[in-house]
mmCIF file of C-alpha atoms in Angstrom:
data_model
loop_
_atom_site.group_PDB
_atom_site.id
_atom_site.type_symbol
_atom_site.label_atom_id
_atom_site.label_comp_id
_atom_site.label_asym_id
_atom_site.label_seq_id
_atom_site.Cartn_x
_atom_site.Cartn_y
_atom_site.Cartn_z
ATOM 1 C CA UNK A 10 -3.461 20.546 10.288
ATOM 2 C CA UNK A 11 -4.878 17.919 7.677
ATOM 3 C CA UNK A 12 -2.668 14.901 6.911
ATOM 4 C CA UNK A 13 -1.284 14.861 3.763
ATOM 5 C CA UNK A 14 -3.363 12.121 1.615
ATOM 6 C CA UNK A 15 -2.140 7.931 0.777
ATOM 7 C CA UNK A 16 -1.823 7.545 -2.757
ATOM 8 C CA UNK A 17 -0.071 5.072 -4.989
ATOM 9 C CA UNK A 18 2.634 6.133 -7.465
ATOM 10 C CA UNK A 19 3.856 3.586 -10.305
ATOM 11 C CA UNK A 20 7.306 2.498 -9.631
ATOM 12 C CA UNK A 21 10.118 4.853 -11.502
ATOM 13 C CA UNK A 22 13.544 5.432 -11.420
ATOM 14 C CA UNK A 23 12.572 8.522 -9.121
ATOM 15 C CA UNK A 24 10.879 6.378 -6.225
ATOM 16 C CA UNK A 25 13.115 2.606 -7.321
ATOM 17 C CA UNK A 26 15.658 2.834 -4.826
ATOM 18 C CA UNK A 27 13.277 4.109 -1.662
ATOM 19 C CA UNK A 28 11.148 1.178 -2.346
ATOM 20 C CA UNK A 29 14.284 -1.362 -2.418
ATOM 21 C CA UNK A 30 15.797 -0.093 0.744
ATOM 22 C CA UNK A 31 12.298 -0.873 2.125
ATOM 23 C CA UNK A 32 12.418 -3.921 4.782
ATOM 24 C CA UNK A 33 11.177 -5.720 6.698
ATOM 25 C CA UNK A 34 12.286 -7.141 10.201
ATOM 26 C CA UNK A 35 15.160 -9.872 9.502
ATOM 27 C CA UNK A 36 13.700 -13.343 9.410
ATOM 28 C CA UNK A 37 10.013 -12.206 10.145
ATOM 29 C CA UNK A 38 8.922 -13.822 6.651
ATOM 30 C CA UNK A 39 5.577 -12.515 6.513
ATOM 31 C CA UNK A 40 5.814 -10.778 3.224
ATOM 32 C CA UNK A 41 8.511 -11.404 0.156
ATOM 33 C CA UNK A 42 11.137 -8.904 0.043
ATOM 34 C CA UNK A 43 10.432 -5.582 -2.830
ATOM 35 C CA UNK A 44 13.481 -6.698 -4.589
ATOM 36 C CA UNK A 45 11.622 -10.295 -4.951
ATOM 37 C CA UNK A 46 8.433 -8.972 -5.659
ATOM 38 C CA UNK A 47 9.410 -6.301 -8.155
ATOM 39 C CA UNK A 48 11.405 -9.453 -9.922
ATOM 40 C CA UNK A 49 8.581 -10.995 -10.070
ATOM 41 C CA UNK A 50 5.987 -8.264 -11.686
ATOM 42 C CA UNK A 51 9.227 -7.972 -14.458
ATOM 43 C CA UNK A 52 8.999 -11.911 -14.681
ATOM 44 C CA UNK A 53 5.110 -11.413 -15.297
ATOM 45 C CA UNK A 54 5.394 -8.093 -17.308
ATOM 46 C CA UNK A 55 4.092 -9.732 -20.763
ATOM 47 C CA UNK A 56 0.460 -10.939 -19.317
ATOM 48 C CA UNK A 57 0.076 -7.565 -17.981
ATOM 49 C CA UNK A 58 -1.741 -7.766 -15.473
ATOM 50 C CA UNK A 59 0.618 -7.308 -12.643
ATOM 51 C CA UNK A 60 0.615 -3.279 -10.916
ATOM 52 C CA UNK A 61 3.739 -2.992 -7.985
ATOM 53 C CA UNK A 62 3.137 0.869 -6.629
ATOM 54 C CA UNK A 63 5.079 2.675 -4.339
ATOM 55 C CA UNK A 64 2.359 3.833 -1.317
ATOM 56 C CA UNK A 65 3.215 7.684 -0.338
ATOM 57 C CA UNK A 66 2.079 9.764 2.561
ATOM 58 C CA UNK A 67 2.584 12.978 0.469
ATOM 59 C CA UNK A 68 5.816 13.426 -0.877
ATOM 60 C CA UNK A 69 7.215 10.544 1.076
ATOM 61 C CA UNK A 70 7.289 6.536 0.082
ATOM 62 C CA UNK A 71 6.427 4.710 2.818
ATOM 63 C CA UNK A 72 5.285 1.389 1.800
ATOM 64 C CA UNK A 73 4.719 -1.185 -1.540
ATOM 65 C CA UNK A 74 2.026 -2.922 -2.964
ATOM 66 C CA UNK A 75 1.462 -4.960 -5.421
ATOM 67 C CA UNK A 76 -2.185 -6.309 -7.464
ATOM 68 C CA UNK A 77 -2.858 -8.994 -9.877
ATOM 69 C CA UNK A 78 -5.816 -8.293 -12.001
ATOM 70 C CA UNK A 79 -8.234 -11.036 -13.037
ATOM 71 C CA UNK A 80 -10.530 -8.938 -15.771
ATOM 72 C CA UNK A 81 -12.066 -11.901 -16.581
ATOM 73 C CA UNK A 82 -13.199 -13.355 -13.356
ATOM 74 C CA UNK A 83 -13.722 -9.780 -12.331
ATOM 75 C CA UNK A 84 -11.286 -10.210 -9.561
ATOM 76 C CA UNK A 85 -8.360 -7.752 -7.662
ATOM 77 C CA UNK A 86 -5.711 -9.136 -6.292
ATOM 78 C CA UNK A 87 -3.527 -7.597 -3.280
ATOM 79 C CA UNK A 88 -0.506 -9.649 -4.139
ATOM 80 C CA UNK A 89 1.646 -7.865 -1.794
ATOM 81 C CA UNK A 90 2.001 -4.958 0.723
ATOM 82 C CA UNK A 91 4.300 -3.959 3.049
ATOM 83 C CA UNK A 92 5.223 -1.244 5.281
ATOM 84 C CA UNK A 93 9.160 -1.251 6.788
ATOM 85 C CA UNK A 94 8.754 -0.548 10.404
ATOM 86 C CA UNK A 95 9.631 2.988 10.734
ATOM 87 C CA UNK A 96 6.272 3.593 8.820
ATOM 88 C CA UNK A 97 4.400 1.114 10.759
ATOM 89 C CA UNK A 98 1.388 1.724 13.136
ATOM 90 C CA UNK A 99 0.843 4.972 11.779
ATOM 91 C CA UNK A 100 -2.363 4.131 10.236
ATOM 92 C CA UNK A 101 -0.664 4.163 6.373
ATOM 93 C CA UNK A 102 -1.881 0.539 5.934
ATOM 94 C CA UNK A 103 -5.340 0.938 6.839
ATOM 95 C CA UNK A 104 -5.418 4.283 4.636
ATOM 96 C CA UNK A 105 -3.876 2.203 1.610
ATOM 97 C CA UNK A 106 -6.518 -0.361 2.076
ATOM 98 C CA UNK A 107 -9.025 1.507 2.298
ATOM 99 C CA UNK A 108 -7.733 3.183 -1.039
ATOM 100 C CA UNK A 109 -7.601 0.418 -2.597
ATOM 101 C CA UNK A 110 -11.054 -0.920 -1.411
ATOM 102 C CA UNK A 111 -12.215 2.658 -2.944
ATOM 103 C CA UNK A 112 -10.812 2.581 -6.183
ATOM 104 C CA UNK A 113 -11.838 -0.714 -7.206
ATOM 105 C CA UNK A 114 -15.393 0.191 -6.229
ATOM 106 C CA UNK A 115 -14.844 3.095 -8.629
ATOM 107 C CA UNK A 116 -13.592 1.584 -11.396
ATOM 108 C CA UNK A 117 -16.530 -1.022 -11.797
ATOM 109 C CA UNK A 118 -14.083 -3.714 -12.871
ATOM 110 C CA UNK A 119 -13.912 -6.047 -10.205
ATOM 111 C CA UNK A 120 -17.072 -8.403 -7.863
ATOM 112 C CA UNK A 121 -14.230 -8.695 -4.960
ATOM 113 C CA UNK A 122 -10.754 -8.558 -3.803
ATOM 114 C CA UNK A 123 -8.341 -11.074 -2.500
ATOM 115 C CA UNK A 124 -5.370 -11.866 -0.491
ATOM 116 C CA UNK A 125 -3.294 -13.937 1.379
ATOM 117 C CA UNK A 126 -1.507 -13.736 4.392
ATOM 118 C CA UNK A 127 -0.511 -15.934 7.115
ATOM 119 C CA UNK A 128 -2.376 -16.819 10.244
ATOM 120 C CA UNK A 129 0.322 -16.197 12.462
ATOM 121 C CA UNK A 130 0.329 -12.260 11.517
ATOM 122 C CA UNK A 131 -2.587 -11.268 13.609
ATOM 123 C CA UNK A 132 -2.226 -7.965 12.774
ATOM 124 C CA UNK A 133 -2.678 -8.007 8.932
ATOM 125 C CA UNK A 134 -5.328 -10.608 9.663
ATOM 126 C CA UNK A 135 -7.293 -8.411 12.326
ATOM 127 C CA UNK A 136 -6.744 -5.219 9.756
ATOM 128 C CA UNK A 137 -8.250 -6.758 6.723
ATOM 129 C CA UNK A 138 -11.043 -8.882 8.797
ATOM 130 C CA UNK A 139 -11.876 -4.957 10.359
ATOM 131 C CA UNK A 140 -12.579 -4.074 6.729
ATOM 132 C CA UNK A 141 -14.950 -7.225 5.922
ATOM 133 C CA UNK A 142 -12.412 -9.672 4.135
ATOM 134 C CA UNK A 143 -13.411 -12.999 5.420
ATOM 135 C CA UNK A 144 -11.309 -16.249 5.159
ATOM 136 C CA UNK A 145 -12.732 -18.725 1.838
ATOM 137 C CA UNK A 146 -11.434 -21.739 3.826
ATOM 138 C CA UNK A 147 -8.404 -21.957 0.861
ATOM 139 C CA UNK A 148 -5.013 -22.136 2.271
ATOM 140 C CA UNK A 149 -1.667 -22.291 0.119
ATOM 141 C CA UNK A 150 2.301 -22.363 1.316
ATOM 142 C CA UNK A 151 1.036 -21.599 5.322
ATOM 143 C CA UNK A 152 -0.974 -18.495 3.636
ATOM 144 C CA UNK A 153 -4.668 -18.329 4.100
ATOM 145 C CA UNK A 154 -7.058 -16.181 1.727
ATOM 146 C CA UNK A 155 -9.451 -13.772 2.778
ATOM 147 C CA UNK A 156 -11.554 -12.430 0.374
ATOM 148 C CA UNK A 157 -13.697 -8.874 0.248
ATOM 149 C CA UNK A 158 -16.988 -8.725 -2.213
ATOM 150 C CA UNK A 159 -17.280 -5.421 -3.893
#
């Protein structure tokens, strides 16, 4: 039976309150909460130039993510992503990634994509290294950036 397909759904009043009950572990403090992040993308709202997305498995929500688009320096960035941990290590991250990765090939819009993450989560760092992101030697708030040319 084929998996049902990742895809990323703006966020609604349908899919608002599946993406705020999303959390992480208590005091892990790898990635801002949804309720902080979607605050922030409101905060931002009049530059426009700030997507958060709901990431489904089919029918069902399972993670966030938000970009930041630099048009002019022809840059994406993956501000934020998360998965709570009953939809972790299912593969849902490395599908959205390499969505992601995809449609900003296809769009023609952007040289590369960036993000930062911390060190310390080996995981994320070992996911986005497998997909070619490389560390630019910038760090900021105990978060290092990797960045992926198009």
């Amino acid at each position: 039976m084929k998996h049902p397909m990742i895809r990323f759904k703006k966020i609604t009043e349908e899919n608002f309150a599946a993406v705020m009950q999303m959390k992480r572990p208590e005091g892990e403090g790898f990635v801002a909460s949804n309720a902080y992040s979607l605050a922030q993308a409101w905060l931002y709202r009049d530059a426009g130039d700030v997507y958060p997305f709901a990431v489904y498995q089919g029918e069902t929500p399972v993670g966030f993510m938000m970009l930041d688009e630099d048009a002019e320096g022809r840059c994406l960035v993956l501000w934020r992503i998360m998965f709570p941990p009953e939809h972790q290590n299912k593969g849902y991250g490395r599908k959205a990634i390499q969505l992601l990765i995809q449609l900003a090939k296809g769009c023609g819009k952007y040289d590369f994509i960036v993000l930062s993450c911390r060190p310390d989560n080996t995981i994320a760092v070992h996911l986005y290294e497998s997909f070619g992101f490389r560390p630019t030697g910038e760090a900021e708030n105990g978060e290092i950036t990797l960045r992926l040319d198009l």
